[in-house]
Short mmCIF file of C-alpha atoms in Angstrom, two decimals:
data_model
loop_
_atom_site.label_atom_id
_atom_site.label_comp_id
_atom_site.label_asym_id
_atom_site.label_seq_id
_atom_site.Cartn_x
_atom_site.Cartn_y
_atom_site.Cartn_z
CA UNK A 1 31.18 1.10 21.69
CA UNK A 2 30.05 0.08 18.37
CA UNK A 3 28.29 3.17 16.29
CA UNK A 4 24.24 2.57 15.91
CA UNK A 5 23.38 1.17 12.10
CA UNK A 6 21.66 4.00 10.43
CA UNK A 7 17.98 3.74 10.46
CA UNK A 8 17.30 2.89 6.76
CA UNK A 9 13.90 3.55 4.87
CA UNK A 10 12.91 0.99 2.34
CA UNK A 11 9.77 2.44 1.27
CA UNK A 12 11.46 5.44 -0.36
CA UNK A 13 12.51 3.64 -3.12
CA UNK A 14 13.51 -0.01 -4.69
CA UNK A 15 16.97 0.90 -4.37
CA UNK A 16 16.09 1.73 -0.40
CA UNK A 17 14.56 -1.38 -0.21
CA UNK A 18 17.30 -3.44 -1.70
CA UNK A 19 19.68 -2.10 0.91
CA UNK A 20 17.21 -2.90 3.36
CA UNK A 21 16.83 -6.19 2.18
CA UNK A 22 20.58 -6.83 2.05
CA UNK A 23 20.86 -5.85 5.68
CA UNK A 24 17.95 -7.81 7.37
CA UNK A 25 19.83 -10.89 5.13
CA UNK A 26 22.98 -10.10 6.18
CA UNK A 27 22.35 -9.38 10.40
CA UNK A 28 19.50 -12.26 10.52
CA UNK A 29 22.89 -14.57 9.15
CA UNK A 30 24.75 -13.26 11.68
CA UNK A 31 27.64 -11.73 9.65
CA UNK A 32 29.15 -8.08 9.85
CA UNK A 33 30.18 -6.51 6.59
CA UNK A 34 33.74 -7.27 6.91
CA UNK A 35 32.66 -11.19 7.08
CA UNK A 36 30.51 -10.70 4.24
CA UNK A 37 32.90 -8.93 2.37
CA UNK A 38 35.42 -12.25 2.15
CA UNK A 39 33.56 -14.70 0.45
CA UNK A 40 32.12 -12.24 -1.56
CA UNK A 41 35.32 -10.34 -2.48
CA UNK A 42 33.04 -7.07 -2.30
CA UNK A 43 34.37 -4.56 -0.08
CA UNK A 44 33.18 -3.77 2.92
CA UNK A 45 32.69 -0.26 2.70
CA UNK A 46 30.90 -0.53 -0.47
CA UNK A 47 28.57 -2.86 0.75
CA UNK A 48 27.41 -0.43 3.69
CA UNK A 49 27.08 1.98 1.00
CA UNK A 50 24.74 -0.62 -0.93
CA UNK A 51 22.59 -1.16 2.50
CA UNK A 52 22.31 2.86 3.10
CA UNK A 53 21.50 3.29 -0.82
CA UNK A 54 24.37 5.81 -1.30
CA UNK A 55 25.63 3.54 -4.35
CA UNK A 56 24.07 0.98 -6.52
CA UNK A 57 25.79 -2.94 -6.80
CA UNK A 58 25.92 -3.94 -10.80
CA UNK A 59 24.04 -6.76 -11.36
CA UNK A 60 26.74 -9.36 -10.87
CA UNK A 61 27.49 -7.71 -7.19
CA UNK A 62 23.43 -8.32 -6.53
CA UNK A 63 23.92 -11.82 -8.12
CA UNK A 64 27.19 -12.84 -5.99
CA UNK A 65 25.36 -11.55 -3.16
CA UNK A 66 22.27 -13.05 -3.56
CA UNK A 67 23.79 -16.72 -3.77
CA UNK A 68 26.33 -15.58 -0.42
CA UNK A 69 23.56 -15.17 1.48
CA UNK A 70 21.45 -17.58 0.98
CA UNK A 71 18.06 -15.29 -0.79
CA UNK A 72 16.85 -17.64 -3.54
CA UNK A 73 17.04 -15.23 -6.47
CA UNK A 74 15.14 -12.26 -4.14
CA UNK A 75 18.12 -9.84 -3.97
CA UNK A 76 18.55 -10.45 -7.39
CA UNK A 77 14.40 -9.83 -8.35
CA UNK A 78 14.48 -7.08 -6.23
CA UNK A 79 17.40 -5.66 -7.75
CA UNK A 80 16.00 -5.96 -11.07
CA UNK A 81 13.68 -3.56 -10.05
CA UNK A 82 15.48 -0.45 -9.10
CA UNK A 83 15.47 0.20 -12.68
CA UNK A 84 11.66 -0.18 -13.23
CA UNK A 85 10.49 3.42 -11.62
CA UNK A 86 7.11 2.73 -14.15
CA UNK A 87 4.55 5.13 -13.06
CA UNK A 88 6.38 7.32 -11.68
CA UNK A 89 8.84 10.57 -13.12
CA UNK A 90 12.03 11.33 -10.91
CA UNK A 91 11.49 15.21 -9.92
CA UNK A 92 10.59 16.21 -13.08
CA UNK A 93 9.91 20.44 -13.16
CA UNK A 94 6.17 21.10 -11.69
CA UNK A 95 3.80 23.86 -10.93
CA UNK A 96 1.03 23.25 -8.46
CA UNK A 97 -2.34 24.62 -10.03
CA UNK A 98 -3.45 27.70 -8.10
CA UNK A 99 -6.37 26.03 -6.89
CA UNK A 100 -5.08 23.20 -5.90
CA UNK A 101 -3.95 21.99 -2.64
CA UNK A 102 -6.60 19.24 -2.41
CA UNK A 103 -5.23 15.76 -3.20
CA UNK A 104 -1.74 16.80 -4.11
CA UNK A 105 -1.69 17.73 -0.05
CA UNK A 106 -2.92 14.60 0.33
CA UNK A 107 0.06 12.24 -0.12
CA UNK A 108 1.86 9.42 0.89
CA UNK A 109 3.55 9.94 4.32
CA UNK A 110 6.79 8.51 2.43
CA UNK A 111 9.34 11.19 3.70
CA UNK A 112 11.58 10.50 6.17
CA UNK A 113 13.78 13.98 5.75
CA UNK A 114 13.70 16.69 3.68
CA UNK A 115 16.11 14.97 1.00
CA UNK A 116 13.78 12.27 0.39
CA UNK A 117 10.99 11.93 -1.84
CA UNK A 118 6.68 11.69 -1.74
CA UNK A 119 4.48 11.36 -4.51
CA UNK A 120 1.98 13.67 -5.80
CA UNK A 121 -0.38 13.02 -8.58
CA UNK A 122 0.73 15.08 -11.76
CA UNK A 123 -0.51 16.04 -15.15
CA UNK A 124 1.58 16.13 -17.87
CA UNK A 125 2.15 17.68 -21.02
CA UNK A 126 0.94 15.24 -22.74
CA UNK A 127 -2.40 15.46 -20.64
CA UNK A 128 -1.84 12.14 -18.79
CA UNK A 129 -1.93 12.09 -15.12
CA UNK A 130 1.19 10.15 -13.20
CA UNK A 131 2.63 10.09 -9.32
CA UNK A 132 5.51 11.74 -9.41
CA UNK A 133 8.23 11.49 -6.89
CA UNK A 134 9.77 14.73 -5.21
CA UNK A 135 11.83 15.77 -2.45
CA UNK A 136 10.00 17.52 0.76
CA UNK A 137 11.87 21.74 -0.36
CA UNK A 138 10.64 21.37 -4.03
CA UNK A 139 7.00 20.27 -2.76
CA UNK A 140 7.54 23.62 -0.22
CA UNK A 141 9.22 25.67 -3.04
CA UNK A 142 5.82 25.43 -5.17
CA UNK A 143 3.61 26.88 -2.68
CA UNK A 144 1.49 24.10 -1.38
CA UNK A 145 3.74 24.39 2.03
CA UNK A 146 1.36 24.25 4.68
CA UNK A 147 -0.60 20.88 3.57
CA UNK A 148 2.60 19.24 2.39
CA UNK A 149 4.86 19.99 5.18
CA UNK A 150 1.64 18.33 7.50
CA UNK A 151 1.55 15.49 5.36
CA UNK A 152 5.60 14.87 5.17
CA UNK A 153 6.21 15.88 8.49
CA UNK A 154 3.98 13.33 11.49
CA UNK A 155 5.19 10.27 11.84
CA UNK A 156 8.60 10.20 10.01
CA UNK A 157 12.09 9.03 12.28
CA UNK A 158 12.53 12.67 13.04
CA UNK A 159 9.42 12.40 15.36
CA UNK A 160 10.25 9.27 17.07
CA UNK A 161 13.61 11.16 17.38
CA UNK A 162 12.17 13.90 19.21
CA UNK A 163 10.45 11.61 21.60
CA UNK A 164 7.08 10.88 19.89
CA UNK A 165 7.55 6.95 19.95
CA UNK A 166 9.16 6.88 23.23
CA UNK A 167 6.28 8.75 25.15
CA UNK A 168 3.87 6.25 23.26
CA UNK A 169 6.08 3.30 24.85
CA UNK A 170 6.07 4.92 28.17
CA UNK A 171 2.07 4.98 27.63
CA UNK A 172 1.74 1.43 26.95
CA UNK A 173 3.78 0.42 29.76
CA UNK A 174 1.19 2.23 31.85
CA UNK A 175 -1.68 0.83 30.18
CA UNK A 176 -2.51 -0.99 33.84
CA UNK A 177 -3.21 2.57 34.53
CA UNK A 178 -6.18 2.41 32.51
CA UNK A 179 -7.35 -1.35 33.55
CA UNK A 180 -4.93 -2.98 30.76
CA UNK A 181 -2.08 -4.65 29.43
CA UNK A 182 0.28 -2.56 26.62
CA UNK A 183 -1.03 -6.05 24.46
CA UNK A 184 -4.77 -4.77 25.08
CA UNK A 185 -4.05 -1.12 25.04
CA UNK A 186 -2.26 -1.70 21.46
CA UNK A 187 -5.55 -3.99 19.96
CA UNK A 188 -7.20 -1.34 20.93
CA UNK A 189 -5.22 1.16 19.37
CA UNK A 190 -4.93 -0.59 15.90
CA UNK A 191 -9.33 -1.01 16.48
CA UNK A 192 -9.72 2.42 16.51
CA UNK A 193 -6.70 2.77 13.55
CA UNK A 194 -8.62 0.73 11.44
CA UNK A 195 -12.29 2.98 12.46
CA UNK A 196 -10.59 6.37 11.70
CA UNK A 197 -9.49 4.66 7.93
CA UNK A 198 -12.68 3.46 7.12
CA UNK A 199 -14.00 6.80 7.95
CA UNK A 200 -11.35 9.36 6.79
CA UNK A 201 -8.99 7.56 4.92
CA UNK A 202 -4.69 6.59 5.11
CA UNK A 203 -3.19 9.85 5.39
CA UNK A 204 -4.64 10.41 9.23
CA UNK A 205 -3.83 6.67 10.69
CA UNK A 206 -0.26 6.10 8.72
CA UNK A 207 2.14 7.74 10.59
CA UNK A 208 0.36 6.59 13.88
CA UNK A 209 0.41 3.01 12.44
CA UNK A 210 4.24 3.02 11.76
CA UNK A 211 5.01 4.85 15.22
CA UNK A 212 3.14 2.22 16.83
CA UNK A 213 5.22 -0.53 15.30
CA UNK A 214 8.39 1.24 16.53
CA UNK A 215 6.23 0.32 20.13
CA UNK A 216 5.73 -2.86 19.98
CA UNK A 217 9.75 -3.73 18.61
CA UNK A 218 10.78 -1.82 22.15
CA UNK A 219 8.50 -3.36 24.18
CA UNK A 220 9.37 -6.79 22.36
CA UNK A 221 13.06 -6.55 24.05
CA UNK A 222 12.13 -7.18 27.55
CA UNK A 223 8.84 -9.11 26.71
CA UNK A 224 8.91 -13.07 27.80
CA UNK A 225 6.75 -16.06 27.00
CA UNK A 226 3.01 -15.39 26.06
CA UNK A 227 3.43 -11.81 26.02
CA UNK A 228 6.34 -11.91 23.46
CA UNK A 229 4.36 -13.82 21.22
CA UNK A 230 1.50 -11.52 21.39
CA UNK A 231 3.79 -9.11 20.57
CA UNK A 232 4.99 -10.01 17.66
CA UNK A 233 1.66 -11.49 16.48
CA UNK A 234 0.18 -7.54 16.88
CA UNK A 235 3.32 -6.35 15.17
CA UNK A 236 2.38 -8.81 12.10
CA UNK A 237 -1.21 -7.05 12.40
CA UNK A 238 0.09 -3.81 12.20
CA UNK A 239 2.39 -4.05 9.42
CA UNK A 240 -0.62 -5.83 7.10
CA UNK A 241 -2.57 -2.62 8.16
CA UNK A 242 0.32 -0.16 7.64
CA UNK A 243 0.60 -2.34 3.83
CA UNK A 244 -2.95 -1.65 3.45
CA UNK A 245 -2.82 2.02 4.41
CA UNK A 246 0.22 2.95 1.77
CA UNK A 247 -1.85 0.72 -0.85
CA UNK A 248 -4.86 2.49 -0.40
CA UNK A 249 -2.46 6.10 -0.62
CA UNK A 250 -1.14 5.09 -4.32
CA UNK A 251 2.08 3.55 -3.22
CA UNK A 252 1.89 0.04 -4.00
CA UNK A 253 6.01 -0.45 -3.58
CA UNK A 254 5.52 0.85 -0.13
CA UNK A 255 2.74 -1.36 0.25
CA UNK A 256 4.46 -4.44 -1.01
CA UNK A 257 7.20 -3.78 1.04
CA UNK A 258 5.40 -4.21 4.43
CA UNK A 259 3.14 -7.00 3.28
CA UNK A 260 6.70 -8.98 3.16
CA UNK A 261 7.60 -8.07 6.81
CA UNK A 262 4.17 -9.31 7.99
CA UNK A 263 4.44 -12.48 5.92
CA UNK A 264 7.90 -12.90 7.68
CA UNK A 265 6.91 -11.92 10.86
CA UNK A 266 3.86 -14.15 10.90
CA UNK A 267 5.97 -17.17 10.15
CA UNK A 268 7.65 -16.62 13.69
CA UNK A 269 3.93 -16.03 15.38
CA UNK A 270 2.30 -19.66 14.52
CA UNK A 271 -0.84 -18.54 13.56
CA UNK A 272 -1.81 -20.00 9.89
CA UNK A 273 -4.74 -18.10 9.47
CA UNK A 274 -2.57 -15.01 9.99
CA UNK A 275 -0.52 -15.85 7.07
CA UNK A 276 -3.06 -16.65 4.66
CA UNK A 277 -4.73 -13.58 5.67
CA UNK A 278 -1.47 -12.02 4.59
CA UNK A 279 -0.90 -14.42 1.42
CA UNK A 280 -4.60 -13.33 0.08
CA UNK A 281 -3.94 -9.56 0.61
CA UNK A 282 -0.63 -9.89 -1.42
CA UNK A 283 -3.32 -11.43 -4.26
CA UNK A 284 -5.40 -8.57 -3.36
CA UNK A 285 -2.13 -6.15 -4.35
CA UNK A 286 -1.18 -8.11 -7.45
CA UNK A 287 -4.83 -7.21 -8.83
CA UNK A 288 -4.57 -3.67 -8.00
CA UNK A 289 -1.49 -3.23 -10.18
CA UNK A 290 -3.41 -5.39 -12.12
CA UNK A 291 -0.07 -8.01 -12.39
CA UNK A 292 -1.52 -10.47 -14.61
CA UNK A 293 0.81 -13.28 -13.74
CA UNK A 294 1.10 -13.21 -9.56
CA UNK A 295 -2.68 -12.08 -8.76
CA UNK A 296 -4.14 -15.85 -9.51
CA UNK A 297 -1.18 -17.55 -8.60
CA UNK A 298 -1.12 -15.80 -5.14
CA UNK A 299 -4.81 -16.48 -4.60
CA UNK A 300 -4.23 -19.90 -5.42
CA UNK A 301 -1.54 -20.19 -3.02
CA UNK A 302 -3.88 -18.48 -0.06
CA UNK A 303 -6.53 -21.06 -0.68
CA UNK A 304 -3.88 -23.87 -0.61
CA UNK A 305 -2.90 -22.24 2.68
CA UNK A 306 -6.72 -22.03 4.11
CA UNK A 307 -8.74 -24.09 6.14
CA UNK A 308 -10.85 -25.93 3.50
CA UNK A 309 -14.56 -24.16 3.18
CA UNK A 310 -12.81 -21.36 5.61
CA UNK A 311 -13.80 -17.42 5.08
CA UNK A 312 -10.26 -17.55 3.90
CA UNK A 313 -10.52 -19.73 1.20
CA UNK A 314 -13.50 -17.37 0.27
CA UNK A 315 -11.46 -14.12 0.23
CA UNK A 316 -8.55 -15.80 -1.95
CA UNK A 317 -11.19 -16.78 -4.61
CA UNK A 318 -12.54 -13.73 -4.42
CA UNK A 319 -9.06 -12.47 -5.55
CA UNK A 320 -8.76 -15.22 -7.90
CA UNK A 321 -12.13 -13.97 -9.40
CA UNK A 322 -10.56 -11.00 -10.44
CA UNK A 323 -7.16 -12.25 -12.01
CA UNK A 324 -8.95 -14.42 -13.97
CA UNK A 325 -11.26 -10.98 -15.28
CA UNK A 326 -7.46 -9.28 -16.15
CA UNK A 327 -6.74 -12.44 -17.75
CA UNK A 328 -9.81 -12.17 -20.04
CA UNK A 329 -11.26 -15.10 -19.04
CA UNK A 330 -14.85 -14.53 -18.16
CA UNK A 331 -16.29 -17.90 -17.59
CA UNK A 332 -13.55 -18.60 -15.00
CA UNK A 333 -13.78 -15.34 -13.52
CA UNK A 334 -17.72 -15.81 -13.00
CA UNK A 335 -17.16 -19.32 -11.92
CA UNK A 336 -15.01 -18.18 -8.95
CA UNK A 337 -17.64 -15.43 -8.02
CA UNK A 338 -20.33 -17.92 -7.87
CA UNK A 339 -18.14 -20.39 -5.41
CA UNK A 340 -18.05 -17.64 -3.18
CA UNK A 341 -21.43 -16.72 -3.46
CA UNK A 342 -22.74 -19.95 -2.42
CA UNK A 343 -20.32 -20.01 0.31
CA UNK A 344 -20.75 -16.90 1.82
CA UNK A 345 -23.54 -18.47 4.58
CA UNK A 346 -21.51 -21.21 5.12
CA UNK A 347 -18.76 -18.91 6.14
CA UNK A 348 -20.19 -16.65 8.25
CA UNK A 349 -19.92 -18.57 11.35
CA UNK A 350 -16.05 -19.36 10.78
CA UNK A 351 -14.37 -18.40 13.64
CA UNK A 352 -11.48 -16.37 12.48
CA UNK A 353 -11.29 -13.00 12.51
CA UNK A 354 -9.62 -11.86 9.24
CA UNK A 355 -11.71 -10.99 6.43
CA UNK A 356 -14.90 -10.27 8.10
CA UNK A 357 -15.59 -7.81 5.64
CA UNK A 358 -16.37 -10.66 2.92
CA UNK A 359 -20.02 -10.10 2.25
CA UNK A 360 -22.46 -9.23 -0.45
CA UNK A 361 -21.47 -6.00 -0.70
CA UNK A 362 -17.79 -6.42 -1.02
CA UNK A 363 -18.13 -9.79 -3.62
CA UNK A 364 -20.52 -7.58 -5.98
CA UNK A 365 -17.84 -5.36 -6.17
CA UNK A 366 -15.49 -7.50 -7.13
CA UNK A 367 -17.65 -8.80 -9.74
CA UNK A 368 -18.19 -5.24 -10.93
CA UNK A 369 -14.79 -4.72 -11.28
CA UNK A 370 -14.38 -8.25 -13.65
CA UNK A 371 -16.62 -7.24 -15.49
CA UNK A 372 -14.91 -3.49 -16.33
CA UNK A 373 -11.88 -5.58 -16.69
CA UNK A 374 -13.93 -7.80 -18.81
CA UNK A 375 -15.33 -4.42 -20.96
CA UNK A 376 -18.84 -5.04 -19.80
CA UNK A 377 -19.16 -1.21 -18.53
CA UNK A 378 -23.28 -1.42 -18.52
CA UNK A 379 -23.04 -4.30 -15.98
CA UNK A 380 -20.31 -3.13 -13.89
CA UNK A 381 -21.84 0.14 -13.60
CA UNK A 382 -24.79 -1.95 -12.24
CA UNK A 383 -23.16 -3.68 -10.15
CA UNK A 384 -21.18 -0.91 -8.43
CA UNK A 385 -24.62 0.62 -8.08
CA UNK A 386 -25.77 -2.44 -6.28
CA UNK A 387 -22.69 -2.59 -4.10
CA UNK A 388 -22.71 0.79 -2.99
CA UNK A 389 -26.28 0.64 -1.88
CA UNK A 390 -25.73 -2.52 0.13
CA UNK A 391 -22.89 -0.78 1.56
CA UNK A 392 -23.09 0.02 5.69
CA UNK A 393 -22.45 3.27 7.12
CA UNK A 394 -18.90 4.09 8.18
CA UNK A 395 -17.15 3.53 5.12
CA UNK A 396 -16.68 7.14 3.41
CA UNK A 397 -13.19 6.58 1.63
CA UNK A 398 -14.62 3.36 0.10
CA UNK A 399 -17.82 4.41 -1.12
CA UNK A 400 -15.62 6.98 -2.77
CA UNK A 401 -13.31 4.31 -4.36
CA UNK A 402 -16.06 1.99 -5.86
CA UNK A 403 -17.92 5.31 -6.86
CA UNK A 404 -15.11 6.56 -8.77
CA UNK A 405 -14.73 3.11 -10.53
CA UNK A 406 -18.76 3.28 -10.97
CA UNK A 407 -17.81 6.35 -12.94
CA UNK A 408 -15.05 4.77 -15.36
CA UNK A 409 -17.31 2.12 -15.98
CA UNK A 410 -20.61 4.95 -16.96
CA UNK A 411 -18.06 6.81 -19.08
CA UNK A 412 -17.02 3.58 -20.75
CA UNK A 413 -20.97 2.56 -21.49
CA UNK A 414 -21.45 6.11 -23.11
CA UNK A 415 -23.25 8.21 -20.54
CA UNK A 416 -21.02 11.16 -19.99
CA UNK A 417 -22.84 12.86 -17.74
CA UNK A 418 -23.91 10.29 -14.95
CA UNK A 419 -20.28 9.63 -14.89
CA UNK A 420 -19.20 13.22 -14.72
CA UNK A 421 -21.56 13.73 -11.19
CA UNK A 422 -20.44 10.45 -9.95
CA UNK A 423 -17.35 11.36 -10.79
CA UNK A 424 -17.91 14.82 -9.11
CA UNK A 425 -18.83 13.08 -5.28
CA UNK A 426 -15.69 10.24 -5.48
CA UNK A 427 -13.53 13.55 -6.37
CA UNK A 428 -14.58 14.84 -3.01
CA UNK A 429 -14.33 12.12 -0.92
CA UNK A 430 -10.73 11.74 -2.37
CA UNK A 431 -9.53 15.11 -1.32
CA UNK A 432 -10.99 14.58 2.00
CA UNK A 433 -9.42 10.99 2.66
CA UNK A 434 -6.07 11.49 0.99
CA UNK A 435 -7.10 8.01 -1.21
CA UNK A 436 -4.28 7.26 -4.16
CA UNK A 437 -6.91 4.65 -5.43
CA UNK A 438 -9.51 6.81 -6.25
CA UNK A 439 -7.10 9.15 -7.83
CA UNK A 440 -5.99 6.94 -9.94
CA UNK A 441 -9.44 5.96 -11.01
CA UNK A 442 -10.35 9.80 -11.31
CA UNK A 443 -7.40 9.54 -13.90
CA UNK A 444 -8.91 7.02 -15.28
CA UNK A 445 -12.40 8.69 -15.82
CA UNK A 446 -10.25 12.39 -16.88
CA UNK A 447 -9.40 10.32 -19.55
CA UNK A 448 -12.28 8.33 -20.63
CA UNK A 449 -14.29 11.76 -20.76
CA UNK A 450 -11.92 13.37 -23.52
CA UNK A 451 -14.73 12.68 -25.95
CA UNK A 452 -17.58 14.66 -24.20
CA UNK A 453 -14.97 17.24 -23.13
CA UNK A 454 -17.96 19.87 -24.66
CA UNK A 455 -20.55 18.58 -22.14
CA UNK A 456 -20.94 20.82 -19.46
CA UNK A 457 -20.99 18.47 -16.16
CA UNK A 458 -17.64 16.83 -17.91
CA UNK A 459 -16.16 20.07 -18.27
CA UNK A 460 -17.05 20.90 -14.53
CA UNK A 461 -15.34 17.58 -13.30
CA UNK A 462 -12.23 17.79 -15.19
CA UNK A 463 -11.61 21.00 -14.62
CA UNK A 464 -12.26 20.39 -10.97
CA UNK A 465 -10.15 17.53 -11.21
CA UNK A 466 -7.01 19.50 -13.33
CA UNK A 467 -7.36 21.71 -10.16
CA UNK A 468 -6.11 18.99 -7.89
CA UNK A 469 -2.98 18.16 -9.70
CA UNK A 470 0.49 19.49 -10.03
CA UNK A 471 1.25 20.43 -13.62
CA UNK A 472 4.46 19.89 -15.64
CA UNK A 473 5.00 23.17 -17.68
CA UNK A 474 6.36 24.17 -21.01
CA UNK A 475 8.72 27.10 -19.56
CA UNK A 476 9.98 24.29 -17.23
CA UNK A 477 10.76 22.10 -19.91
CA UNK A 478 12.75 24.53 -21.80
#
């Protein structure tokens, strides 16, 4: 009997997902390693060692590989990125801040074992804040064990190995228990995935997300016809969410990483809508990294992909919007805000249900963030204060996003202290949701607030902040 591949875990890191990559291109061509090894003249045990990311191919192996299989320069681009760790410091020596086991508890569920790596926001030396990668026993070894080994510990392969995903199989199967299908049982599921986010934020629905995708590939193996399809479309739908969910957590690799299995797995589903959904939210990513290049050429993309005058269409511009703000190019920036305003009644009887969220609310926000991007702090400032008042109930981790941006923009139009209590609320909301976005906007404000360091709220916030961090030491250093 053949031995099982080794799960892999391409989130971990882009040398992961490389190896991940190079598998799915090698099985989906139908080719073992020894096959692949002859045209390639790569041997075959090194290039299992490549898929399990226990050694790194030189840039000619990932270029001979690349063209041997077919990938169009991606094995190569993604490749060229195992190198670019920006953002984030390999294991560097920390101390968690007595205080502290707010948002550093609060991390990305990225561990699959103890010898692999989550990030944790850090402060450094230099008084700049980073996420910094480290293994599961140094993040125990610092004293912030209880939180962390919670956070690491639901939802990884050792759970589905100890039956977790298999007793959540055996539970859709019985959905007719219940008056269901496992199709209906698992909308409903991802329904009330998507309520608990909005509420509480990634770090509770994550690991339930990514077990339940584990779900639908079993059931997918004895599934036939409509049901199949289905299937596959709610795997799509779970792996956009499970894209949004490590997004939202400050892992944007992660993120990117399952937005390209939904955008492959919704090519196999049919549904177009589907896949510009997907194609927008990879615009939507672009701009939070703030990749001046892809975010307006993605959005463009999406609204070549949309049903003309569609909500679609509406959500890529809104994307587009912003690009064009990174760019510095106001006029097109406001141009695309004011499309979508004047097509937002037009839209609201579209059919579809992605991007229902497009209102109001959510394009003022957008606009407000522009203009920051722009450096018009006194009108973004307004506007966030205009968006978070139109906002409905229910959304707790997002009112503490565009709060915390409402904050960067105060600090940046000179009023210290209206920024230092807004500051104050988004800092709580982010320790109770686990959200890497508004961390990295409370960064953002820790920093903008040197000046009025002196002021009393701004002292209270950043020392309140400082508190939440893990700290690289001198000593350490030494």
């Amino acid at each position: 009997m053949a031995q099982k591949p080794r799960e892999l875990t391409p989130w971990v890191s882009p040398l992961h997902n490389w190896g991940y990559q190079l598998r799915e291109l090698r099985t989906s061509r139908g080719l073992s390693l020894r096959e692949l090894s002859k045209p390639t003249r790569i041997d075959h045990a090194h290039l299992g060692r490549f898929e399990r990311a226990e050694r790194m191919a030189d840039r000619t192996q990932a270029a001979i590989l690349d063209a041997a299989l077919g990938a169009s320069g991606m094995l190569l681009r993604l490749w060229e990125r195992i190198g670019d760790e920006r953002g984030h410091v390999a294991n560097p020596p920390v101390h968690v801040a007595k205080s502290s086991v707010g948002l550093a508890l609060a991390v990305a569920d990225q561990a699959a074992s103890d010898g692999e790596g989550i990030s944790v926001p850090c402060r450094l030396r230099d008084g700049s804040v980073v996420w910094v990668a480290m293994n599961r026993r140094a993040l125990l070894r610092t004293g912030a064990g209880l939180g962390a080994a919670a956070a690491v510990g639901a939802g990884s392969p050792a759970a589905a190995d100890s039956g977790v995903v298999p007793g959540l199989v055996r539970r859709a199967r019985a959905a007719s228990t219940y008056g269901s299908t496992p199709v209906e049982h698992l909308r409903r599921t991802r329904r009330l995935l998507i309520d608990n986010d909005n509420l509480l934020g990634p770090r509770h629905a994550v690991s339930a997300t990514r077990d339940h995708i584990q779900v639908i590939q079993e059931l997918r193996r004895d599934a036939k016809g409509v049901d199949r399809r289905d299937l596959m479309e709610l795997q799509t739908q779970y792996g956009e969410f499970l894209s949004w969910l490590y997004q939202d957590l400050g892992n944007p690799k992660a993120a990117s990483f399952w937005l390209d299995r939904a955008m492959q797995w919704s090519q196999t589903v049919g549904d177009q809508d589907l896949t510009t959904y997907v194609m927008a939210r990879k615009a939507q990513l672009a701009g939070d990294v703030a990749d001046l290049v892809d975010v307006v050429d993605l959005a463009e993309a999406a609204q070549g992909m949309a049903r003309p005058r569609s909500r679609l269409a509406a959500v890529a511009r809104t994307y587009e919007a912003y690009g064009h703000a990174l760019r510095g190019d106001a006029d097109e920036s406001e141009r695309a805000i004011d499309d979508v305003r004047n097509a937002l009644d037009g839209v609201a009887s579209d059919p579809t249900p992605w991007g229902v969220w497009l209102n109001a609310s959510y394009l003022e926000v957008h606009r407000a963030q522009g203009l920051e991007a722009l450096g018009k702090h006194d009108e973004a400032a307004d506007g966030y204060a205009a968006a978070i008042g139109m906002m409905p109930d229910g959304y707790h981790r997002d009112r503490g996003v565009y709060m915390a941006r409402q904050a960067v923009s105060l600090a940046g139009a000179r009023a210290p202290e209206q920024a230092a209590a807004i500051g104050m609320y988004a800092l709580t909301v982010a320790e109770d949701t686990g959200s890497g976005r508004i961390t990295n906007e409370l960064a953002r404000l820790d920093k903008a607030l040197i000046p009025w360091q002196r002021v009393a709220e701004v002292g209270e916030f950043r020392t309140a902040f400082d508190a939440t961090l893990v700290h690289e030491t001198e000593t350490d250093l030494i």
